[in-house]
Amino acid sequence: MKVNCIAALEEHLQASFAVSPLSIAIERPPSSMAGDLVVNCFRLAGALRRNPLEIAMAAAEFLSRHSDVEAVDQIKAYVNLSLTSQALFEAAVADPQAPRRDGVLPTARRQRIVVEYSAPNTNKPQHLGHVRNNTLGQAAVSLLRRVGHKVVAVNLVNDRGIHICKSMLAYQRFGHGETPQDREMKGDHLVGDYYVKFDQEYRRQVEQLREAQPELRERADEELFLQTEIGRAAQDMLVKWEAEDPQVRALWRTMNQWVLAGFDQTYLRLGVAFDRTYLESETYGFGRQIVLDALAKGIFKRREDGATVVDLSDEKLGEKVVLRSDSTSVYVTQDIGTTAIKHDDWRPQRQIWVVGDEQIFHFKVLFAILRKLGFPWAQTEDALCHMAYGMVNLPSGRMKSREGTVVDADDLLDEMESLAQAATLQRYEEAPNDLAERSRAIGLGALKFMLLKVNPKTTILFDPEASLKFEGDTGPYILYAYARICSMLRKADDSAAVAKAAAAPVDWSVPGVAAERDLALSCGVYGEVLQRAAAELDTSILAGYLLELSKAFSRFYRECPVLNADSDKLAAARLELCRRVRDILADGLHTLGIETLDSM
């Protein structure tokens, strides 16, 4: 929101204190204080090299004489001001292009950014945790693009490694050559069944081992992996895979194709798309070569057991393995290579990974290794960023893929559509013609909003029914506000008298009651909200704003008749205010990856 009196204040303070160009952020005062906007002079003290109280006195004195300002109230280093109706509505509402232009950063502040998200394994279908990752990643990409950054969305499919060999070995032993077509199921679901079968057989063998050797009873399951027959067989398969054994590679290609085809269907339903998909099988070798080169240069060393390690004790991360003693790669090996490849492909100023918070330590190690390797693009503080997020839990506890206790992504989407359909039918005597499409959009929008409305670092307890309520802090509540405005605007177009009044130039001195002013001010801070959400990589800032804007509109709708306003001029102004709210809701929801509906 560009406020004339604030722009004038910037110039006045620059001249008064002889400083370079100054920017004053638009802020709203707390609800306990009067006024439309507040100038926080603590934020200006550094740029102006003056005491905040001195700045506040100068600002209050200047603003009290400005024609756009009705009242000024200085409270210590804070200057609260109330604008005239004309100034307020012209700044917050009058420009029809503002919803798309607001929030766009100056060219000098825009960056080239690569955002990696999703990163599923080809040993199982995607589940609720992946849905949160996909939703956060998609929204982060969209939000960064919305404020002007050039963003490349990439996916890294983890299609190799011991976890993939587990599904392959179980299929080899128990699958009897069946295909997804034989079972009439998606390929990722079929392969996931065999991942669970491996775990069941592995646990059976672990129990047999403990019975035969009681001294092993206190050892964790993971420590006994290579002491079981099926664990050794999976590790042997991994070695053969890395040696490009023809039979192992043929089975791997077949099962991966099944899974990737299933992933594509899930991504399509979620509305997720990538500019580039990398495969770990194609990048891990590059990381291995980087490690071997660093070993030859003495940056890494070989341990007595044959493992290649890096000493990160200078960053308090200890010694880390980068190649196992049998020369097979570990997770961080392929991440080293993939990160270097992404930089070479896109030359970004920043790389962001959207990955769960259980991998915080992994990324600290990765970033430290990249700095140790001397890559110049890895040295600055914000060049590499882990956008960590909390897990999504079930009422019964944490999800575990290997035990089959997960909320499958496809089943979840089916359930959300079914619940949305039931909620929609409760609002109609007869089913609308577009029931299926409406149910899909509402269900998916409710799910995405539930995952985006909280800070990404927050752990979520999943409740699909609560997310679909049309009242409260939900996606359907915002979608309904948007649809209500669309309905009102259609009625205005159908009314000749209202349409004629709305076609005339708007007189912004006419509106001015509290609900109108509050709604206009909410519209006016949209650009600042977008920039803050993008800077902090926090979708909840934008989601929370859209909720508050919808609530402000509901109060306005209850208190301020639009089509039946007291005068044509007032009706025209209120209709224009409604259009601005509609446009912001549409832009904000689309930025979060949520589809709008003109009717609910």
Coordinates of C-alpha atoms in Angstrom, one line a residue, residues 4-207:
N4 CA 1.1 9.6 0.3
C5 CA 1.7 10.9 3.8
I6 CA 4.2 8.1 4.5
A7 CA 6.1 8.8 1.3
A8 CA 6.2 12.5 2.2
L9 CA 7.4 11.6 5.7
E10 CA 10.3 9.6 4.2
E11 CA 11.4 12.6 2.1
H12 CA 11.0 14.9 5.1
L13 CA 13.1 12.7 7.4
Q14 CA 15.8 12.3 4.8
A15 CA 16.1 16.0 4.4
S16 CA 15.9 16.8 8.1
F17 CA 18.5 14.3 9.1
A18 CA 20.6 14.3 5.9
V19 CA 20.5 10.6 5.2
S20 CA 20.3 8.5 2.1
P21 CA 16.9 7.2 0.8
L22 CA 14.7 5.9 3.6
S23 CA 11.9 3.3 3.6
I24 CA 9.2 3.2 6.2
A25 CA 7.4 -0.1 6.5
I26 CA 3.6 0.0 6.7
E27 CA 2.4 -1.3 10.1
R28 CA -1.0 -1.4 11.8
P29 CA -1.2 -0.5 15.5
P30 CA -2.3 -3.1 18.1
S31 CA -6.0 -3.4 18.6
S32 CA -5.7 -1.7 21.9
M33 CA -4.5 1.5 20.3
A34 CA -6.3 4.0 18.1
G35 CA -5.3 4.8 14.6
D36 CA -5.0 3.3 11.1
L37 CA -1.2 3.1 10.8
V38 CA 1.8 3.3 13.1
V39 CA 5.3 4.5 12.4
N40 CA 7.7 2.5 14.6
C41 CA 10.6 4.9 15.1
F42 CA 12.8 2.2 16.8
R43 CA 13.1 0.7 13.3
L44 CA 14.3 4.0 11.9
A45 CA 16.9 4.8 14.6
G46 CA 19.8 3.0 12.9
A47 CA 19.2 4.5 9.4
L48 CA 18.7 8.0 10.8
R49 CA 21.4 7.8 13.5
R50 CA 19.1 9.5 16.0
N51 CA 17.3 8.7 19.2
P52 CA 13.9 7.0 18.5
L53 CA 12.1 9.6 20.6
E54 CA 13.6 12.5 18.6
I55 CA 12.5 10.8 15.4
A56 CA 9.0 10.3 16.7
M57 CA 8.6 13.9 17.6
A58 CA 9.8 15.0 14.2
A59 CA 7.4 12.5 12.5
A60 CA 4.4 13.4 14.6
E61 CA 4.9 17.1 14.0
F62 CA 5.2 16.6 10.2
L63 CA 2.2 14.2 9.9
S64 CA 0.0 16.5 12.0
R65 CA 0.3 19.0 9.1
H66 CA -0.3 16.6 6.2
S67 CA -3.7 16.9 4.5
D68 CA -4.2 13.1 4.4
V69 CA -4.0 12.8 8.1
E70 CA -7.0 13.3 10.4
A71 CA -5.3 12.7 13.8
V72 CA -1.8 11.9 15.2
D73 CA -1.1 10.3 18.5
Q74 CA 2.6 9.9 19.6
I75 CA 3.2 7.2 22.2
K76 CA 6.9 7.3 23.1
A77 CA 8.7 6.2 19.9
Y78 CA 5.5 5.1 18.2
V79 CA 3.4 7.5 16.0
N80 CA -0.2 6.4 15.4
L81 CA -2.0 8.2 12.7
S82 CA -5.6 8.2 11.4
L83 CA -6.1 8.9 7.7
T84 CA -8.9 10.7 6.0
S85 CA -11.4 8.4 4.2
Q86 CA -10.2 9.7 0.8
A87 CA -6.6 9.0 1.6
L88 CA -7.2 5.6 3.2
F89 CA -9.4 4.1 0.5
E90 CA -7.4 5.5 -2.4
A91 CA -4.2 4.0 -0.9
A92 CA -5.7 0.6 0.0
V93 CA -8.4 0.0 -2.6
A94 CA -8.4 2.3 -5.6
D95 CA -5.7 0.8 -7.7
P96 CA -7.2 -2.3 -9.5
Q97 CA -3.8 -3.7 -10.4
A98 CA -2.5 -3.7 -6.9
P99 CA -3.3 -7.3 -5.9
R100 CA -0.9 -8.6 -8.6
R101 CA 1.7 -5.9 -8.2
D102 CA 1.7 -5.6 -4.4
G103 CA 4.5 -7.5 -2.8
V104 CA 6.8 -7.7 -5.8
L105 CA 10.4 -7.0 -4.7
P106 CA 12.7 -4.4 -6.4
T107 CA 14.8 -6.0 -9.1
A108 CA 18.0 -5.7 -7.0
R109 CA 16.5 -7.9 -4.3
R110 CA 15.3 -10.7 -6.5
Q111 CA 17.3 -13.9 -6.6
R112 CA 17.7 -17.1 -8.6
I113 CA 16.6 -19.9 -6.2
V114 CA 16.4 -23.7 -6.5
V115 CA 13.8 -25.3 -4.3
E116 CA 14.0 -29.1 -3.9
Y117 CA 10.9 -30.8 -2.4
S118 CA 8.9 -34.0 -2.4
A119 CA 12.0 -36.4 -2.7
P120 CA 10.0 -39.7 -2.4
N121 CA 11.6 -43.1 -2.2
T122 CA 10.6 -45.7 -4.9
N123 CA 9.9 -48.4 -2.4
K124 CA 6.4 -47.3 -1.3
P125 CA 3.5 -44.9 -2.2
Q126 CA 3.5 -41.4 -0.9
H127 CA 1.7 -40.8 2.4
L128 CA 0.4 -37.9 4.5
G129 CA 3.9 -36.8 5.3
H130 CA 4.7 -36.5 1.6
V131 CA 1.5 -34.6 1.1
R132 CA 2.7 -32.0 3.7
N133 CA 6.1 -31.9 2.0
N134 CA 4.5 -31.5 -1.5
T135 CA 2.1 -28.8 -0.3
L136 CA 4.7 -26.8 1.6
G137 CA 7.2 -27.1 -1.3
Q138 CA 4.6 -26.1 -3.9
A139 CA 3.5 -23.1 -1.8
A140 CA 7.1 -22.0 -1.1
V141 CA 7.9 -22.1 -4.8
S142 CA 4.8 -20.1 -5.6
L143 CA 5.3 -17.6 -2.9
L144 CA 8.9 -16.9 -3.8
R145 CA 7.9 -16.5 -7.5
R146 CA 5.0 -14.2 -6.4
V147 CA 7.4 -11.7 -4.9
G148 CA 9.6 -11.7 -7.9
H149 CA 12.3 -14.4 -7.5
K150 CA 13.2 -16.6 -10.4
V151 CA 12.6 -20.1 -8.9
V152 CA 13.3 -23.6 -10.2
A153 CA 11.2 -26.3 -8.6
V154 CA 13.1 -29.7 -8.6
N155 CA 12.4 -33.1 -7.3
L156 CA 15.0 -35.7 -6.3
V157 CA 13.6 -39.2 -6.5
N158 CA 15.5 -41.5 -4.2
D159 CA 15.4 -44.5 -6.5
R160 CA 18.5 -46.4 -5.2
G161 CA 19.9 -47.6 -1.9
I162 CA 19.3 -50.3 0.7
H163 CA 15.6 -49.3 1.2
I164 CA 14.9 -49.9 -2.5
C165 CA 16.7 -53.2 -2.4
K166 CA 14.4 -54.3 0.5
S167 CA 11.3 -54.0 -1.7
M168 CA 13.1 -55.6 -4.6
L169 CA 14.3 -58.6 -2.6
A170 CA 10.9 -59.2 -1.1
Y171 CA 9.3 -59.0 -4.5
Q172 CA 11.9 -61.4 -5.8
R173 CA 11.1 -63.9 -3.1
F174 CA 7.4 -63.5 -2.6
G175 CA 6.0 -61.7 -5.7
H176 CA 5.7 -64.7 -8.1
G177 CA 6.0 -62.3 -11.0
E178 CA 2.8 -60.4 -10.4
T179 CA 2.3 -57.0 -11.9
P180 CA 0.2 -53.9 -10.9
Q181 CA -2.2 -54.9 -13.7
D182 CA -2.6 -58.4 -12.1
R183 CA -3.6 -56.8 -8.8
E184 CA -5.5 -53.9 -10.4
M185 CA -3.7 -51.4 -8.3
K186 CA -1.2 -48.5 -8.7
G187 CA 2.4 -49.6 -9.1
D188 CA 3.6 -47.6 -6.1
H189 CA 1.1 -49.4 -3.9
L190 CA 2.2 -52.8 -5.1
V191 CA 5.8 -52.1 -4.5
G192 CA 5.0 -50.7 -1.0
D193 CA 3.3 -54.0 -0.1
Y194 CA 6.6 -55.7 -0.6
Y195 CA 8.5 -53.2 1.5
V196 CA 6.1 -54.1 4.3
K197 CA 6.7 -57.9 3.5
F198 CA 10.4 -57.4 3.8
D199 CA 10.1 -55.8 7.2
Q200 CA 7.8 -58.6 8.5
E201 CA 10.3 -61.2 7.4
Y202 CA 13.2 -59.3 8.8
R203 CA 11.6 -58.9 12.2
R204 CA 10.8 -62.6 12.2
Q205 CA 14.4 -63.4 11.6
V206 CA 15.5 -60.9 14.3
E207 CA 13.4 -62.7 16.8

